[in-house]
Coordinates of C-alpha atoms and ligand atoms in Angstrom, one line a residue:
X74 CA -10.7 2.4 20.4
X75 CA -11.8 5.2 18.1
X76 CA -14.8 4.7 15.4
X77 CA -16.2 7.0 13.0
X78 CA -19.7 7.7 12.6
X79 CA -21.5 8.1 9.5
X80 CA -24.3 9.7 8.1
X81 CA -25.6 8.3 4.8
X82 CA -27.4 9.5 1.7
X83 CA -23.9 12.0 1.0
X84 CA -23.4 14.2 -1.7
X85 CA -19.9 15.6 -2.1
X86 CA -18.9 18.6 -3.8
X87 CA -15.4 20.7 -4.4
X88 CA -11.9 19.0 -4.2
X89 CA -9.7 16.8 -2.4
X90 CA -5.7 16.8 -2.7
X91 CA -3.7 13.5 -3.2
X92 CA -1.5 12.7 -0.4
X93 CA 1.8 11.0 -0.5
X94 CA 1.9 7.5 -1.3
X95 CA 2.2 4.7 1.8
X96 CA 3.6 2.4 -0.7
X97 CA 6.5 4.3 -1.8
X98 CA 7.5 5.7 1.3
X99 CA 7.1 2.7 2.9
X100 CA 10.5 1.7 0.8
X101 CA 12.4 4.9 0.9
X102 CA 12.3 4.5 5.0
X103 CA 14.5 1.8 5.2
X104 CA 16.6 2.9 2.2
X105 CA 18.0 5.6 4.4
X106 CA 20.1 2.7 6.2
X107 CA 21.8 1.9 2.7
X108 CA 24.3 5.2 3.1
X109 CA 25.4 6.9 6.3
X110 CA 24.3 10.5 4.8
X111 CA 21.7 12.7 5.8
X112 CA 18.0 11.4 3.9
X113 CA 15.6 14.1 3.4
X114 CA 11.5 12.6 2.6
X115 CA 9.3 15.4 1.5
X116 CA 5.2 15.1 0.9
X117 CA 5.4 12.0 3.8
X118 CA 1.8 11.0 4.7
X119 CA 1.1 11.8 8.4
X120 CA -0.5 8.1 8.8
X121 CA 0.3 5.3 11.4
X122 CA 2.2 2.9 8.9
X123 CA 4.8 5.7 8.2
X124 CA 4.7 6.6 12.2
X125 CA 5.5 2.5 12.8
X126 CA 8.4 2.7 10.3
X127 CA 9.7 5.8 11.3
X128 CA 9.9 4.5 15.0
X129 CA 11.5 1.0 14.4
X130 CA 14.3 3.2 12.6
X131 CA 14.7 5.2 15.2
X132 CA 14.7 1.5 17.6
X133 CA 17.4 1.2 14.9
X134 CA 19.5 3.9 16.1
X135 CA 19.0 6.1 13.2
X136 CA 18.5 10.0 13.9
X137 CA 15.0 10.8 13.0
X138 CA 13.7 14.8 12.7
X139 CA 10.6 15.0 11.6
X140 CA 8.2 18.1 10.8
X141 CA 4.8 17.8 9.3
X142 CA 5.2 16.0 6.3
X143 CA 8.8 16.2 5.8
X144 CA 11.4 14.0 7.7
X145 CA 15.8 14.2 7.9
X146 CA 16.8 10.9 8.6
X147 CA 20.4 10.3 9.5
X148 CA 21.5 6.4 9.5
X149 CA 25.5 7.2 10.2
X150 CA 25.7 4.0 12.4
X151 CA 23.0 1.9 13.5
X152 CA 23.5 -0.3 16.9
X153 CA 20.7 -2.9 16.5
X154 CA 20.3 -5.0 13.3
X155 CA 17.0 -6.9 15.3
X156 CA 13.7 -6.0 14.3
X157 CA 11.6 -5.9 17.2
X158 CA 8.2 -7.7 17.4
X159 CA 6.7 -4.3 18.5
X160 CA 6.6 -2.6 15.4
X161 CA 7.5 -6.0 13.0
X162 CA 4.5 -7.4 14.2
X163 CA 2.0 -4.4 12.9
X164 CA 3.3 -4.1 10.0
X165 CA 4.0 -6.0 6.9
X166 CA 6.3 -3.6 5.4
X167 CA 9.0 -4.1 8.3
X168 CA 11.0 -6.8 6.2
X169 CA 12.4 -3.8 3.8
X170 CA 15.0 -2.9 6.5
X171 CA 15.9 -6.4 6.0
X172 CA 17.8 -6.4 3.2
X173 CA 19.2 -2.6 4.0
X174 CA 20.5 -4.1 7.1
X175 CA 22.2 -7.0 6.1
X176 CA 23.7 -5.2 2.6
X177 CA 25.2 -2.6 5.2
X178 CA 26.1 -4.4 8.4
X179 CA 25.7 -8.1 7.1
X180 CA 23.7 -9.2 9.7
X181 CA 20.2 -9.0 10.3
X182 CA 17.6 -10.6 12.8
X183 CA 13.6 -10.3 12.7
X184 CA 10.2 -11.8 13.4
X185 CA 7.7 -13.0 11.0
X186 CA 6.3 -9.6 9.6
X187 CA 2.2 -9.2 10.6
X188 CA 0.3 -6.2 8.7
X189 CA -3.5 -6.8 7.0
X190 CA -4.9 -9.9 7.4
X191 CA -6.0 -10.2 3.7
X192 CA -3.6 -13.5 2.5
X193 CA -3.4 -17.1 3.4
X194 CA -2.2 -17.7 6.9
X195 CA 0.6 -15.4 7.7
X196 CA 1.3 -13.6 4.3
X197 CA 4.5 -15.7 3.0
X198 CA 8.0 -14.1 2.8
X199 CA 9.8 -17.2 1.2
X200 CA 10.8 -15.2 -2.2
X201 CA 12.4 -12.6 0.1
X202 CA 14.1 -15.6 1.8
X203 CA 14.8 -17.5 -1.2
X204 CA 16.5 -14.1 -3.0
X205 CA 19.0 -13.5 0.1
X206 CA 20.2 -16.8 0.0
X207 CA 20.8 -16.5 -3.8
X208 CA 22.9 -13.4 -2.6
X209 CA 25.2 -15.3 -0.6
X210 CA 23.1 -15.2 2.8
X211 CA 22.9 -17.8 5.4
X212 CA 19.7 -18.3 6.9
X213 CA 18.8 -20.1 10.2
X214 CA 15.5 -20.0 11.9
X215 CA 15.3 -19.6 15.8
X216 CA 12.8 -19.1 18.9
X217 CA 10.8 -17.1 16.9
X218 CA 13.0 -15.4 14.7
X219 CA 15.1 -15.3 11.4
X220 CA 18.7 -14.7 11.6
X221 CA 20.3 -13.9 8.3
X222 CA 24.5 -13.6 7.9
X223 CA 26.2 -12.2 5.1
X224 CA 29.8 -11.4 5.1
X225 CA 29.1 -8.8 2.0
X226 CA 25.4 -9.8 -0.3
X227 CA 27.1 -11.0 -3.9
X228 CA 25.4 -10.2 -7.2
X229 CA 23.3 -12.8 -8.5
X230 CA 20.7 -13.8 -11.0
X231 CA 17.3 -14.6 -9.8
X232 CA 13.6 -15.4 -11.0
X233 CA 10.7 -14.4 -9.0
X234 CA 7.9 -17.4 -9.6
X235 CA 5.4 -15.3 -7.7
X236 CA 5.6 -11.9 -9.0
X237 CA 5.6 -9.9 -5.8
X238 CA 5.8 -5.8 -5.3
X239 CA 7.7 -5.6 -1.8
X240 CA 9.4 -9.1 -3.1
X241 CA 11.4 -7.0 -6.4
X242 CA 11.8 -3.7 -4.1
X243 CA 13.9 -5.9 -1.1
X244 CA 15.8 -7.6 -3.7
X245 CA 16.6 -3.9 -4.9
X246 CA 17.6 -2.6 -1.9
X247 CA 19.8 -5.6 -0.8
X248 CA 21.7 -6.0 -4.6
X249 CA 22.3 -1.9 -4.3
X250 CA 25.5 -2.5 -2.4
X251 CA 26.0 -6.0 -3.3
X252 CA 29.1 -7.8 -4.9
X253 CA 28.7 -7.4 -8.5
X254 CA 26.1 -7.4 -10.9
X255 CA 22.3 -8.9 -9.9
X256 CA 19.6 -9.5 -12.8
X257 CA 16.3 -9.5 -11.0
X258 CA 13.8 -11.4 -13.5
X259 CA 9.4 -11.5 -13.8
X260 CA 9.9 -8.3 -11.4
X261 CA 6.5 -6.6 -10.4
X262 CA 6.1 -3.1 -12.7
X263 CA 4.7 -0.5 -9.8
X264 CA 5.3 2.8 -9.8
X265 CA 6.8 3.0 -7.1
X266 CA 9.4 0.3 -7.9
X267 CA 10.6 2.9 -10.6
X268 CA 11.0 5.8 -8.1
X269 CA 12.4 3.6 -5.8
X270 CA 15.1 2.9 -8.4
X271 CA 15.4 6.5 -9.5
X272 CA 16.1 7.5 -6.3
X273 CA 18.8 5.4 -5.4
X274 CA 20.4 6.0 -9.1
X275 CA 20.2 9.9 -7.7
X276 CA 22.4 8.8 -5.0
X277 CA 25.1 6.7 -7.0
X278 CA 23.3 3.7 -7.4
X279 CA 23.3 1.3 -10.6
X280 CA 19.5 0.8 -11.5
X281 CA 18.2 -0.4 -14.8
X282 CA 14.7 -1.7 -15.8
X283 CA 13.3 -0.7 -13.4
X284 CA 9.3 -0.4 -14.2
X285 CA 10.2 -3.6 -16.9
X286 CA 9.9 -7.3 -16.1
X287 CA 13.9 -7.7 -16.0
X288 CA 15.9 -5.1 -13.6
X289 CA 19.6 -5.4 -13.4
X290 CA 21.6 -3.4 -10.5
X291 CA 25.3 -3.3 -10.9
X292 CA 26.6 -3.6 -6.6
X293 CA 28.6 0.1 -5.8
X294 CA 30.1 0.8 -2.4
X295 CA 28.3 3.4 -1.0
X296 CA 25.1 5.9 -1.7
X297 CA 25.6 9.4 -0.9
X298 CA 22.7 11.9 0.7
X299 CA 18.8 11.4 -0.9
X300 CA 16.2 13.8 -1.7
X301 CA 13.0 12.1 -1.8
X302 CA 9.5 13.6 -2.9
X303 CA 7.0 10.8 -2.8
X304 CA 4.8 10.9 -5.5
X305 CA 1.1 11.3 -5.3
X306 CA -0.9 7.9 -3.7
X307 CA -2.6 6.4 -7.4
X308 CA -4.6 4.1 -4.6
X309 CA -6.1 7.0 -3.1
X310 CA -6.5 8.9 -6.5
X311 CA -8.7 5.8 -7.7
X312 CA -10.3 5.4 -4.0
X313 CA -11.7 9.0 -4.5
X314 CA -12.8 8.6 -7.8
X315 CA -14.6 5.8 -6.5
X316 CA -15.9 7.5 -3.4
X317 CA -17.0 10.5 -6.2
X318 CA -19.1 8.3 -8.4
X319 CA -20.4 5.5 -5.6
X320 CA -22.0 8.8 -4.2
X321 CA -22.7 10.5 -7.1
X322 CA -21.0 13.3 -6.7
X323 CA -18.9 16.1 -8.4
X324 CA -15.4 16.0 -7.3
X325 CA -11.8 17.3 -8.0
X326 CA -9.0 15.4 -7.1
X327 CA -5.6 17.0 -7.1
X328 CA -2.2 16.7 -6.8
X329 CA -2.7 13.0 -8.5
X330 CA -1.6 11.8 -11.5
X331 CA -4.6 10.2 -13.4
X332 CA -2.2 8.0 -15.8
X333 CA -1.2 5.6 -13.0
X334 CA -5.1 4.5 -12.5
X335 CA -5.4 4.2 -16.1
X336 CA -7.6 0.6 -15.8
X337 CA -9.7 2.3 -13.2
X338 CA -10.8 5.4 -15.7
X339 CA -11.1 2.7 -18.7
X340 CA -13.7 0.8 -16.4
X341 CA -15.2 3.9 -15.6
X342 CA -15.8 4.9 -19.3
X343 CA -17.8 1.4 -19.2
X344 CA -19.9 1.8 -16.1
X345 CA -21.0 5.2 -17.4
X346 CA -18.9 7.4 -15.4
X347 CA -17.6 10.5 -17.1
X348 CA -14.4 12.7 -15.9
X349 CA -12.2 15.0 -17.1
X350 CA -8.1 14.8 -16.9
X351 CA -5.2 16.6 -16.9
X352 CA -1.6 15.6 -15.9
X353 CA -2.0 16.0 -12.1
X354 CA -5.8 16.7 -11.8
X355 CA -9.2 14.7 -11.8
X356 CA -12.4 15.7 -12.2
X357 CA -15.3 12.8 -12.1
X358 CA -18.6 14.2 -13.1
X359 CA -22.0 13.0 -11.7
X360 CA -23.9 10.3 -13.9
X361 CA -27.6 9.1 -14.7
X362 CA -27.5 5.7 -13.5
X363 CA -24.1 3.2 -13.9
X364 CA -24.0 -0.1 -15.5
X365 CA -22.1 -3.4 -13.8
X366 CA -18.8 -4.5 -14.9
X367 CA -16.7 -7.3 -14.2
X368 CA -13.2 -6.9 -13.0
X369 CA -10.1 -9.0 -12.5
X370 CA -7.3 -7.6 -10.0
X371 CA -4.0 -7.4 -11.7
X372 CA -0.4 -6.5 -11.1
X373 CA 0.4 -3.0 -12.4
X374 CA -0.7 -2.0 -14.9
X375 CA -3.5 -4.3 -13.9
X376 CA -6.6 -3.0 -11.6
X377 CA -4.6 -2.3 -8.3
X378 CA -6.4 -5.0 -6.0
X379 CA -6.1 -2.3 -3.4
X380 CA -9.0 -0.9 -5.2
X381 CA -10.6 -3.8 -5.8
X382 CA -13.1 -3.4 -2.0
X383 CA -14.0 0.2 -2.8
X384 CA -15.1 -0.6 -6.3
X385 CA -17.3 -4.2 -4.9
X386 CA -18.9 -1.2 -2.7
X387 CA -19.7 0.7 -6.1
X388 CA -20.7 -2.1 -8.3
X389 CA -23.6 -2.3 -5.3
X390 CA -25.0 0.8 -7.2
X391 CA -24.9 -0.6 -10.5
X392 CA -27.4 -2.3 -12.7
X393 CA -27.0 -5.9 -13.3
X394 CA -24.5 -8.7 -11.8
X395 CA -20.7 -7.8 -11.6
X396 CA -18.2 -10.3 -11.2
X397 CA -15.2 -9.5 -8.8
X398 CA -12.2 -11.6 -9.2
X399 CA -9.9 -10.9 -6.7
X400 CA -6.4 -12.7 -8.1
X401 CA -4.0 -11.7 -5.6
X402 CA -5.0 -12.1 -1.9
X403 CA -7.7 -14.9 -0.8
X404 CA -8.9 -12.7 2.6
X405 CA -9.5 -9.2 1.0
X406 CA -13.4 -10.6 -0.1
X407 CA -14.3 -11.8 3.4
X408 CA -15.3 -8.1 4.0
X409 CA -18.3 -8.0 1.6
X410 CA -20.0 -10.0 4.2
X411 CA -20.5 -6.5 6.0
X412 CA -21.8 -5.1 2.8
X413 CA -24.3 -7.7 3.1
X414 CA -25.5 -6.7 6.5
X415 CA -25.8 -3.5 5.1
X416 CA -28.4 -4.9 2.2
X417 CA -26.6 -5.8 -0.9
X418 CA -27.1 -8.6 -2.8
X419 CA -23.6 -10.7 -2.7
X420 CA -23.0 -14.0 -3.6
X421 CA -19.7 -15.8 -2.6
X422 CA -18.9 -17.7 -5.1
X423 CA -15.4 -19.2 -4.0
X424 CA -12.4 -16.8 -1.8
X425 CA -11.3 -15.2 -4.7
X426 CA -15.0 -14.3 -6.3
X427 CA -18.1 -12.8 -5.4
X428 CA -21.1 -11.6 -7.4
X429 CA -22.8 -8.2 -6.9
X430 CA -26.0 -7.8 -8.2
X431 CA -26.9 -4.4 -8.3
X432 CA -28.2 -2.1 -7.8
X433 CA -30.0 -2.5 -4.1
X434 CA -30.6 0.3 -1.5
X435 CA -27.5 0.0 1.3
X436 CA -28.6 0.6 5.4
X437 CA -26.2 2.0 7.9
X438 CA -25.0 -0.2 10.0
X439 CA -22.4 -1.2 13.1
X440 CA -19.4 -2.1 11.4
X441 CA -15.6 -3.2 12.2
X442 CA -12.8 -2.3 10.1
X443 CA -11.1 -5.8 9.2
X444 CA -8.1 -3.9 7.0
X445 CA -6.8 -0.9 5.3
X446 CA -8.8 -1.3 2.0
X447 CA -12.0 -2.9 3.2
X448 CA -12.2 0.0 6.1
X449 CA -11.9 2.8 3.2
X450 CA -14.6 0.8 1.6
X451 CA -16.6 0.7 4.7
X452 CA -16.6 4.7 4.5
X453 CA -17.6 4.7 1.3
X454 CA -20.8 2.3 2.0
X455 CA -21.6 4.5 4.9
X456 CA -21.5 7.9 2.5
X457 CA -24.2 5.5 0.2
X458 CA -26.3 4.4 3.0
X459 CA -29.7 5.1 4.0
X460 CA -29.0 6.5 7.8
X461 CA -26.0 6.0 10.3
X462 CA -22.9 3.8 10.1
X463 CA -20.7 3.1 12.8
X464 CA -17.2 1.5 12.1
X465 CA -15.2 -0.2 14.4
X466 CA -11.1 -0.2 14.8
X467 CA -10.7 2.6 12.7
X468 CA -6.9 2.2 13.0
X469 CA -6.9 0.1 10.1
X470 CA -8.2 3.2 8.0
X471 CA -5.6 5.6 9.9
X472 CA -2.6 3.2 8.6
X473 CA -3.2 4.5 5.3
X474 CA -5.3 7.4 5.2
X475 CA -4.4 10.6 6.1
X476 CA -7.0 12.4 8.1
X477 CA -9.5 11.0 6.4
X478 CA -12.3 12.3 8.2
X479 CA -11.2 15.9 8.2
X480 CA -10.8 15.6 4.5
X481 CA -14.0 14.0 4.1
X482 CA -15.8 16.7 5.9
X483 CA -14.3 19.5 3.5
X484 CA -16.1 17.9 0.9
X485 CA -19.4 18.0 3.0
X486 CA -19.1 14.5 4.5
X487 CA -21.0 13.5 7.7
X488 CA -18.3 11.9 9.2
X489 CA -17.5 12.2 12.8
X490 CA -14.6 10.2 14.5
X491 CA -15.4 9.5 18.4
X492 CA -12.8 8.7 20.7
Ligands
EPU55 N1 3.9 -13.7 -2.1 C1 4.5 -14.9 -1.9 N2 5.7 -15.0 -1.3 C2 6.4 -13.9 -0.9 C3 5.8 -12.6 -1.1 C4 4.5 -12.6 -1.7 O1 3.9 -15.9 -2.2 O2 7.4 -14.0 -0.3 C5 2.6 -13.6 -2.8 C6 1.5 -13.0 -1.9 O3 1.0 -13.9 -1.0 C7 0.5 -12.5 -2.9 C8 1.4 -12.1 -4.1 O4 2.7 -12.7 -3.8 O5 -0.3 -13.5 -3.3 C9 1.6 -10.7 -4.3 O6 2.0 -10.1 -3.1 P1 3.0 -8.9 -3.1 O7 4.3 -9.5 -2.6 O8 3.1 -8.2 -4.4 O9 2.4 -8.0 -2.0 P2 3.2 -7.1 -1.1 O10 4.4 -6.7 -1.8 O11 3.3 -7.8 0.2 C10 2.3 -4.8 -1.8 C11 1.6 -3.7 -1.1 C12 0.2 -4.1 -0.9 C13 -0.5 -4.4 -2.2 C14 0.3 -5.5 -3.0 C15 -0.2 -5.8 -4.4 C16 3.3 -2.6 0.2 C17 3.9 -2.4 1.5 N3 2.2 -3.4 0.1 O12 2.2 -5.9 -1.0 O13 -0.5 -3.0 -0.3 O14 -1.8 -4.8 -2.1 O15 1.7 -5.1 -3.1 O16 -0.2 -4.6 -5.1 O17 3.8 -2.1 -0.8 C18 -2.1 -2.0 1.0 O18 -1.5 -0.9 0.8 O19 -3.2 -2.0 1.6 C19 -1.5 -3.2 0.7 C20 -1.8 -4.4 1.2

């Protein structure tokens, strides 16, 4: 299993570029198996979650050509409509091609999905469940796996009680092709549920609301060819500005677009951090000293709670007690336990709230990656700390990240990965 290896006390200097977001092309993957037409994906990440999606398509039967960060994917006729446990079990985002499947062949079969370990129990799929069988679906439960029917998905009116990101996108992609018209209320407002939408209105598609509370999708009978650019990743725009001002440090971020982590830079503004912005450019400036602040995760345009481990990691530098109130998932504080280890001063106050009172001196330490988020943060501590971090199952950082090390180093990190 590979680790990285960390050297502490960092200063970083020059700039980093914004890769692609996960998140988005996460959701244009599967969309590919709405329309039997060549898909072309520009600006993909190069990270394991798009690798694991890209392969289950291909277990699919779709024709996969990938180059660097571009991939053609051609979903003419699939011959399996099972998702197998191999790649549904790594990753959450395996129940998209659900609702791709069944809109196009009206059948689909797959395992619980697995993914970060950051919600109760196995993370629930019951609104995806509930919002198929509004659209007509019949759905049986057997030796492990679901089996959903569907002679064609019919339009339908539904009401998310939990608002829920990949919840609104699946309903999206099932009501594209469906039978008439489907109004998709208290829908999650991420950005990349609007480019979701405007991509597959590009390709004949019937999308309206999309980035609003109430979406409505008028069913069509096929989508043409896609072009897809994914947009810049606003969780590793805000992870860098963290990374900049947890260490200190001048840095330019690129190829970002600082609107979407408009919370993040308001919180900034009260912690003392200063930065400069234009449309698709960052610039956070070093500071004399920062100042604790409570935050509150939030659905967009709330704090992302994908931020929510790096910034814990920061408020360790700050003066005075900061609350963190993690609304969404009840696993994704259990990681400040490490940051403990490492010498800050945390108090657990219930699963969804710790205290950090700042500012104390961090220590490297041996470390093991529990998730995506939390492993980022774990680098970030590292860059902070007095001497050497290891962390463990670096994987979990890989899902997401984008040769993280290598871009790390360009910014004069001390950051080795081992083997
Ligand atoms: N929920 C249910 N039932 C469901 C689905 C969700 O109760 O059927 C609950 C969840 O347990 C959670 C809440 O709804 O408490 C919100 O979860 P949501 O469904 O929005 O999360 P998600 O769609 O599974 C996406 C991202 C996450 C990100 C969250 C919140 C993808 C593939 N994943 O997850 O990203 O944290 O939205 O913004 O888009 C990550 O990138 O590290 C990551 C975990």
């Amino acid at each position: 299993m590979s680790k990285f290896l960390i050297t502490g006390n960092a200063r970083l200097s020059g700039s980093i570029a914004v890769g692609g977001a996960k998140n988005s092309a996460l959701k244009i993957i599967p969309a590919a198996i709405l329309s039997d037409q060549p898909i072309t994906i520009s600006n993909l990440p190069r990270i394991e979650d798009i690798d694991r999606s890209l392969e289950l398509l291909v277990d699919l039967g779709a024709q996969v050509e990938r180059q660097e960060h571009q991939v053609i994917i051609t979903a003419a006729k699939l011959q399996k409509h099972e998702l197998s446990p191999t790649f549904a079990n790594k990753l959450r985002a395996s129940i998209m091609f659900v609702g791709p499947l069944l809109a196009r062949y009206g059948r689909a079969r797959f395992p619980h999905p697995g993914g970060c370990v950051i919600g109760a129990g196995t993370r629930p799929i019951d609104l995806f469940l509930a919002g198929w069988q509004a659209m007509g679906a019949e759905i049986k439960f057997n030796h492990g796996f679901y089996e959903l029917k569907a002679k064609r998905l019919r339009g339908c009116d539904f009401f998310f009680t939990t608002v829920s990101v990949t919840g609104t996108e699946s309903m999206i992609l099932s009501a594209v092709l469906a039978d008439g018209k489907t109004i998709l209320k208290n829908c999650a407002m991420e950005p990349e549920i609007v480019a979701l939408a405007d991509y597959l209105n590009a390709q004949g598609a019937q999308i309206s609301g999309a980035g609003s509370p109430t979406i409505i999708i008028e069913g069509c009978d096929s989508l043409m060819a896609g072009e897809f650019i994914v947009p810049p990743d606003r969780i590793e725009t805000g992870t860098f500005a963290i990374m900049a001002a947890a260490t200190n440090s001048e840095i330019t971020i690129t190829a970002c677009r600082p609107a979407e982590i408009e919370i993040l830079l308001n919180i900034f503004k009260k912690i003392g951090i200063t930065f400069t912005t234009t449309e698709n450019q960052l610039i956070i400036h070093k500071h004399h000293g920062l100042i604790a602040c409570d935050i509150k995760t939030h659905e967009y345009p709330g704090l992302a709670t994908d931020l929510q481990s790096p910034y814990t990691v920061l408020m360790t530098q700050a003066q005075g007690a900061s609350l963190i109130h993690e609304t969404i998932y009840d696993r994704r504080l259990l990681f400040t336990d490490m940051l403990t280890q490492m010498g800050a001063n945390i108090v657990m106050c219930d699963p969804h709230r710790v205290v950090v009172n700042g500012q104390t001196k961090l220590t490297g330490h041996k470390l093991t990656s529990p998730d995506l988020r939390a492993g980022i943060a774990m680098v970030i501590a590292g860059l902070i700390a007095d001497g050497q971090t290891e962390i463990d199952n670096i994987y979990q950082i890989d899902r997401g990240y984008e040769n993280i090390d290598q871009r790390l180093r360009a910014l004069g990190a001390k950051i080795e990965r081992i083997d």
